Amino acid sequence: MSANLRQELLSKARRVVVKVGTRLLTYEQGGLAPDQLERVVDQIVALRGSGREVVLVTSGAVGIGMGIFGHATKPKKLAEKQACAAVGQIRLMHAYDESFARRGVTVAQYLLTAEDFRDPERFSNIRATTDALLGHGVVPIVNENDVVATSEIKVGDNDRLSADVCHFLEADLLVILSDIDGLFTANPKSDPEASLIPIVHRVTPEIESLAGGAGSLASTGGMITKIVAARTVTESGSACVIANGFTSDLVAIASGAPQGTLFLPSEHKLGSRKRWIRFVSTPKGRLVLDAGAVQALVERRTSLLAKGVVSVEGSFPAGVVVEMTTAQGHPIARGVANFSAADMARIAGRNSSEIPAILGHSAGQEAIHRDNLFVL
Ligand code: GLU
């Protein structure tokens, strides 16, 4: 990709999600590093001044809390980590609020968990609130609600959280700022030959292995979670840049300057609903399809008709996301079922015209409409 194309792609980005890692905001031994936070805020304000809508996803609450409680290392006990987050978050937001206010910018706080994204109603409420705030010129600042998060409901990490935020906002660009320059061909700390990869066209298993394998970059700061975030947002049609927050310049990155690693978006930009179905929702049941239906879905992107359903697994109401698999159990699609599991089982294998007679009602011609269906 030429420098011009990079510029063209990134300078078109209107909505940008910026994720800032703990290391950018805190001292190594814990505690808020005010100069570093000022630098981040300067960059966000400048990016906003360049005409973009910016949402900030920030870590740092636990790290700041560690400083307050005098922990030299991250506590092992979940409750102790949560206590650090509870005291650290308020100090973090206080610092952001003051720093942005000095530059004339109002901020808002979101504390979210994975549950908030999985529930379609909450998901669309967050979206509507964000649109309203951005309309007021506010910079929303998002962190995980660590106090209530348990292992089951945890988004997991703020790289993943930033990808989810990028999905619900249909943002054009996700910039992940950490303390490393981007993705390298090998671990730059141990291999003098390692070089920065400027552009990744597609996140393949080989690319993932650069981040996660033995002797990899994982030790330099959780590269694998960043690559997974880059994969999900680029698959839905947003661009992603992983760059060094200490040395890079956000406005330059968003104008296409060759800083960090750029992950190119796939050609088709998915709307927020399909992104939700694909990356955020949790399937509540499973439909096994016959070969004809699999072919129609994969090759012609059709709706799913009851005729192609061989069997139904699980118990689910109408209107929830289910997974579709081949007869061999290979997952091929996800979508919102128009019928409950019980009704689906009754109409499986039957023509659409028979549905009203079988069920005494019809919730539509299709078992799953193509607008609510994502082929994996
Ligand atoms: N929510 C955590 C915090 O604010 C950060 C999680 C992460 O860094 O991925 O400290």
mmCIF file of C-alpha atoms in Angstrom, residues 84-266:
data_model
loop_
_atom_site.group_PDB
_atom_site.id
_atom_site.type_symbol
_atom_site.label_atom_id
_atom_site.label_comp_id
_atom_site.label_asym_id
_atom_site.label_seq_id
_atom_site.Cartn_x
_atom_site.Cartn_y
_atom_site.Cartn_z
ATOM 1 C CA CYS A 84 -7.477 -1.064 43.693
ATOM 2 C CA ALA A 85 -9.703 -0.369 40.683
ATOM 3 C CA ALA A 86 -12.379 1.268 42.866
ATOM 4 C CA VAL A 87 -9.989 3.772 44.413
ATOM 5 C CA GLY A 88 -7.896 4.150 41.273
ATOM 6 C CA GLN A 89 -10.795 4.828 38.891
ATOM 7 C CA ILE A 90 -11.974 7.939 40.705
ATOM 8 C CA ARG A 91 -8.468 9.366 40.822
ATOM 9 C CA LEU A 92 -7.980 8.531 37.141
ATOM 10 C CA MET A 93 -11.211 10.250 36.145
ATOM 11 C CA HIS A 94 -10.492 13.213 38.375
ATOM 12 C CA ALA A 95 -7.164 13.672 36.595
ATOM 13 C CA TYR A 96 -8.764 13.325 33.159
ATOM 14 C CA ASP A 97 -11.616 15.675 34.061
ATOM 15 C CA GLU A 98 -9.238 18.398 35.250
ATOM 16 C CA SER A 99 -6.806 17.969 32.412
ATOM 17 C CA PHE A 100 -9.496 18.026 29.685
ATOM 18 C CA ALA A 101 -11.288 20.927 31.396
ATOM 19 C CA ARG A 102 -8.079 23.006 31.273
ATOM 20 C CA ARG A 103 -8.322 22.569 27.505
ATOM 21 C CA GLY A 104 -12.023 23.455 27.465
ATOM 22 C CA VAL A 105 -13.264 19.900 26.876
ATOM 23 C CA THR A 106 -15.978 18.110 28.887
ATOM 24 C CA VAL A 107 -15.631 14.389 29.528
ATOM 25 C CA ALA A 108 -18.125 11.651 30.422
ATOM 26 C CA GLN A 109 -17.482 8.414 32.294
ATOM 27 C CA TYR A 110 -18.677 4.945 31.230
ATOM 28 C CA LEU A 111 -18.027 1.880 33.332
ATOM 29 C CA LEU A 112 -19.046 -1.176 31.324
ATOM 30 C CA THR A 113 -18.908 -4.942 31.557
ATOM 31 C CA ALA A 114 -19.279 -7.613 28.885
ATOM 32 C CA GLU A 115 -22.908 -8.053 29.980
ATOM 33 C CA ASP A 116 -23.689 -4.538 28.836
ATOM 34 C CA PHE A 117 -22.574 -5.371 25.322
ATOM 35 C CA ARG A 118 -24.274 -8.759 25.109
ATOM 36 C CA ASP A 119 -27.700 -7.395 25.935
ATOM 37 C CA PRO A 120 -29.066 -5.805 22.726
ATOM 38 C CA GLU A 121 -31.146 -3.263 24.611
ATOM 39 C CA ARG A 122 -28.237 -2.055 26.726
ATOM 40 C CA PHE A 123 -26.038 -2.100 23.640
ATOM 41 C CA SER A 124 -28.377 0.236 21.767
ATOM 42 C CA ASN A 125 -28.815 2.464 24.849
ATOM 43 C CA ILE A 126 -25.056 2.903 25.106
ATOM 44 C CA ARG A 127 -24.980 3.710 21.420
ATOM 45 C CA ALA A 128 -27.735 6.332 21.706
ATOM 46 C CA THR A 129 -26.137 7.963 24.765
ATOM 47 C CA THR A 130 -22.806 8.096 22.992
ATOM 48 C CA ASP A 131 -24.318 9.714 19.911
ATOM 49 C CA ALA A 132 -25.929 12.336 22.172
ATOM 50 C CA LEU A 133 -22.667 13.022 24.028
ATOM 51 C CA LEU A 134 -20.635 13.259 20.843
ATOM 52 C CA GLY A 135 -23.260 15.697 19.582
ATOM 53 C CA HIS A 136 -22.414 17.889 22.601
ATOM 54 C CA GLY A 137 -18.707 17.674 21.788
ATOM 55 C CA VAL A 138 -18.016 15.573 24.882
ATOM 56 C CA VAL A 139 -15.194 13.007 24.999
ATOM 57 C CA PRO A 140 -16.629 9.774 26.475
ATOM 58 C CA ILE A 141 -14.077 7.911 28.596
ATOM 59 C CA VAL A 142 -14.689 4.182 28.973
ATOM 60 C CA ASN A 143 -13.228 1.629 31.355
ATOM 61 C CA GLU A 144 -14.364 -1.766 32.491
ATOM 62 C CA ASN A 145 -16.527 -1.741 35.607
ATOM 63 C CA ASP A 146 -13.909 -3.742 37.462
ATOM 64 C CA VAL A 147 -15.745 -3.664 40.790
ATOM 65 C CA VAL A 148 -18.634 -5.805 39.548
ATOM 66 C CA ALA A 149 -16.750 -7.778 36.914
ATOM 67 C CA THR A 150 -16.184 -11.435 37.738
ATOM 68 C CA SER A 151 -14.426 -13.924 35.537
ATOM 69 C CA GLU A 152 -17.701 -14.860 33.778
ATOM 70 C CA ILE A 153 -18.792 -11.366 32.900
ATOM 71 C CA LYS A 154 -15.435 -9.704 32.469
ATOM 72 C CA VAL A 155 -14.819 -8.190 29.058
ATOM 73 C CA GLY A 156 -11.388 -9.620 29.738
ATOM 74 C CA ASP A 157 -9.064 -6.832 28.914
ATOM 75 C CA ASN A 158 -9.296 -3.299 27.693
ATOM 76 C CA ASP A 159 -8.013 -4.219 24.220
ATOM 77 C CA ARG A 160 -11.110 -6.363 23.804
ATOM 78 C CA LEU A 161 -13.243 -3.657 25.424
ATOM 79 C CA SER A 162 -11.927 -1.117 22.911
ATOM 80 C CA ALA A 163 -12.848 -3.465 20.036
ATOM 81 C CA ASP A 164 -16.386 -3.821 21.448
ATOM 82 C CA VAL A 165 -16.663 -0.037 21.728
ATOM 83 C CA CYS A 166 -15.460 0.277 18.136
ATOM 84 C CA HIS A 167 -18.170 -2.228 17.108
ATOM 85 C CA PHE A 168 -21.091 -0.529 18.798
ATOM 86 C CA LEU A 169 -20.059 2.878 17.534
ATOM 87 C CA GLU A 170 -19.245 1.608 14.036
ATOM 88 C CA ALA A 171 -16.067 3.643 14.446
ATOM 89 C CA ASP A 172 -13.815 3.990 11.414
ATOM 90 C CA LEU A 173 -10.560 3.610 13.297
ATOM 91 C CA LEU A 174 -9.273 2.033 16.506
ATOM 92 C CA VAL A 175 -5.877 3.245 17.737
ATOM 93 C CA ILE A 176 -4.309 1.104 20.469
ATOM 94 C CA LEU A 177 -1.549 2.987 22.270
ATOM 95 C CA SER A 178 0.879 1.052 24.427
ATOM 96 C CA ASP A 179 4.578 1.075 25.204
ATOM 97 C CA ILE A 180 5.659 -0.807 22.080
ATOM 98 C CA ASP A 181 6.050 0.534 18.571
ATOM 99 C CA GLY A 182 3.690 -1.940 16.883
ATOM 100 C CA LEU A 183 3.884 -5.523 15.630
ATOM 101 C CA PHE A 184 7.374 -6.858 14.914
ATOM 102 C CA THR A 185 8.595 -9.772 12.812
ATOM 103 C CA ALA A 186 10.163 -11.207 16.007
ATOM 104 C CA ASN A 187 10.650 -10.158 19.601
ATOM 105 C CA PRO A 188 12.627 -6.893 19.347
ATOM 106 C CA LYS A 189 13.924 -7.340 22.896
ATOM 107 C CA SER A 190 15.749 -10.547 22.079
ATOM 108 C CA ASP A 191 16.200 -10.518 18.301
ATOM 109 C CA PRO A 192 18.324 -7.724 16.769
ATOM 110 C CA GLU A 193 16.960 -8.635 13.303
ATOM 111 C CA ALA A 194 13.354 -7.922 14.363
ATOM 112 C CA SER A 195 11.705 -5.232 12.288
ATOM 113 C CA LEU A 196 8.438 -3.348 12.609
ATOM 114 C CA ILE A 197 5.667 -4.513 10.253
ATOM 115 C CA PRO A 198 4.192 -1.273 8.847
ATOM 116 C CA ILE A 199 1.019 -2.766 7.343
ATOM 117 C CA VAL A 200 -0.927 -5.968 7.946
ATOM 118 C CA HIS A 201 -3.383 -6.735 5.149
ATOM 119 C CA ARG A 202 -5.196 -9.481 7.027
ATOM 120 C CA VAL A 203 -4.792 -10.983 10.483
ATOM 121 C CA THR A 204 -3.905 -14.570 9.594
ATOM 122 C CA PRO A 205 -2.922 -17.313 12.052
ATOM 123 C CA GLU A 206 0.728 -16.530 11.122
ATOM 124 C CA ILE A 207 0.243 -12.922 12.219
ATOM 125 C CA GLU A 208 -1.390 -14.117 15.435
ATOM 126 C CA SER A 209 1.538 -16.439 16.069
ATOM 127 C CA LEU A 210 3.945 -13.477 15.879
ATOM 128 C CA ALA A 211 2.157 -12.143 18.915
ATOM 129 C CA GLY A 212 1.369 -15.237 20.899
ATOM 130 C CA GLY A 213 3.827 -18.054 20.306
ATOM 131 C CA ALA A 214 6.759 -19.093 22.450
ATOM 132 C CA GLY A 215 9.567 -16.545 22.448
ATOM 133 C CA SER A 216 7.080 -14.087 21.078
ATOM 134 C CA LEU A 217 6.110 -10.543 21.845
ATOM 135 C CA ALA A 218 3.573 -11.583 24.456
ATOM 136 C CA SER A 219 6.016 -10.717 27.179
ATOM 137 C CA THR A 220 6.422 -7.175 25.866
ATOM 138 C CA GLY A 221 2.915 -6.238 26.795
ATOM 139 C CA GLY A 222 0.053 -8.507 25.874
ATOM 140 C CA MET A 223 0.437 -8.245 22.104
ATOM 141 C CA ILE A 224 -1.950 -11.125 21.473
ATOM 142 C CA THR A 225 -4.980 -9.336 22.929
ATOM 143 C CA LYS A 226 -4.163 -6.351 20.712
ATOM 144 C CA ILE A 227 -3.934 -8.518 17.615
ATOM 145 C CA VAL A 228 -7.260 -10.186 18.431
ATOM 146 C CA ALA A 229 -8.819 -6.723 18.828
ATOM 147 C CA ALA A 230 -7.268 -5.692 15.495
ATOM 148 C CA ARG A 231 -8.670 -8.824 13.844
ATOM 149 C CA THR A 232 -12.251 -8.308 14.999
ATOM 150 C CA VAL A 233 -12.431 -4.624 14.105
ATOM 151 C CA THR A 234 -10.781 -5.045 10.704
ATOM 152 C CA GLU A 235 -13.102 -7.971 9.876
ATOM 153 C CA SER A 236 -16.015 -5.594 10.434
ATOM 154 C CA GLY A 237 -14.549 -2.913 8.191
ATOM 155 C CA SER A 238 -12.735 -0.565 10.591
ATOM 156 C CA ALA A 239 -9.012 0.170 10.425
ATOM 157 C CA CYS A 240 -6.737 -0.398 13.425
ATOM 158 C CA VAL A 241 -3.334 1.026 14.335
ATOM 159 C CA ILE A 242 -1.140 -0.269 17.156
ATOM 160 C CA ALA A 243 1.437 2.351 18.096
ATOM 161 C CA ASN A 244 3.712 3.585 20.847
ATOM 162 C CA GLY A 245 1.871 6.115 22.991
ATOM 163 C CA PHE A 246 5.114 7.581 24.357
ATOM 164 C CA THR A 247 6.585 8.496 20.995
ATOM 165 C CA SER A 248 3.867 8.586 18.353
ATOM 166 C CA ASP A 249 1.547 11.415 17.433
ATOM 167 C CA LEU A 250 -2.178 10.683 17.229
ATOM 168 C CA VAL A 251 -2.999 13.405 14.722
ATOM 169 C CA ALA A 252 -0.163 12.197 12.495
ATOM 170 C CA ILE A 253 -1.354 8.576 12.815
ATOM 171 C CA ALA A 254 -4.906 9.530 11.888
ATOM 172 C CA SER A 255 -3.588 11.488 8.918
ATOM 173 C CA GLY A 256 -1.804 8.417 7.609
ATOM 174 C CA ALA A 257 1.767 9.010 8.808
ATOM 175 C CA PRO A 258 3.741 5.761 8.861
ATOM 176 C CA GLN A 259 3.757 5.295 12.638
ATOM 177 C CA GLY A 260 3.029 1.967 14.301
ATOM 178 C CA THR A 261 1.426 -0.985 12.532
ATOM 179 C CA LEU A 262 -1.674 -0.360 10.424
ATOM 180 C CA PHE A 263 -4.173 -3.222 10.092
ATOM 181 C CA LEU A 264 -6.256 -2.732 6.971
ATOM 182 C CA PRO A 265 -10.047 -3.054 7.141
ATOM 183 C CA SER A 266 -11.888 -5.666 5.108
#
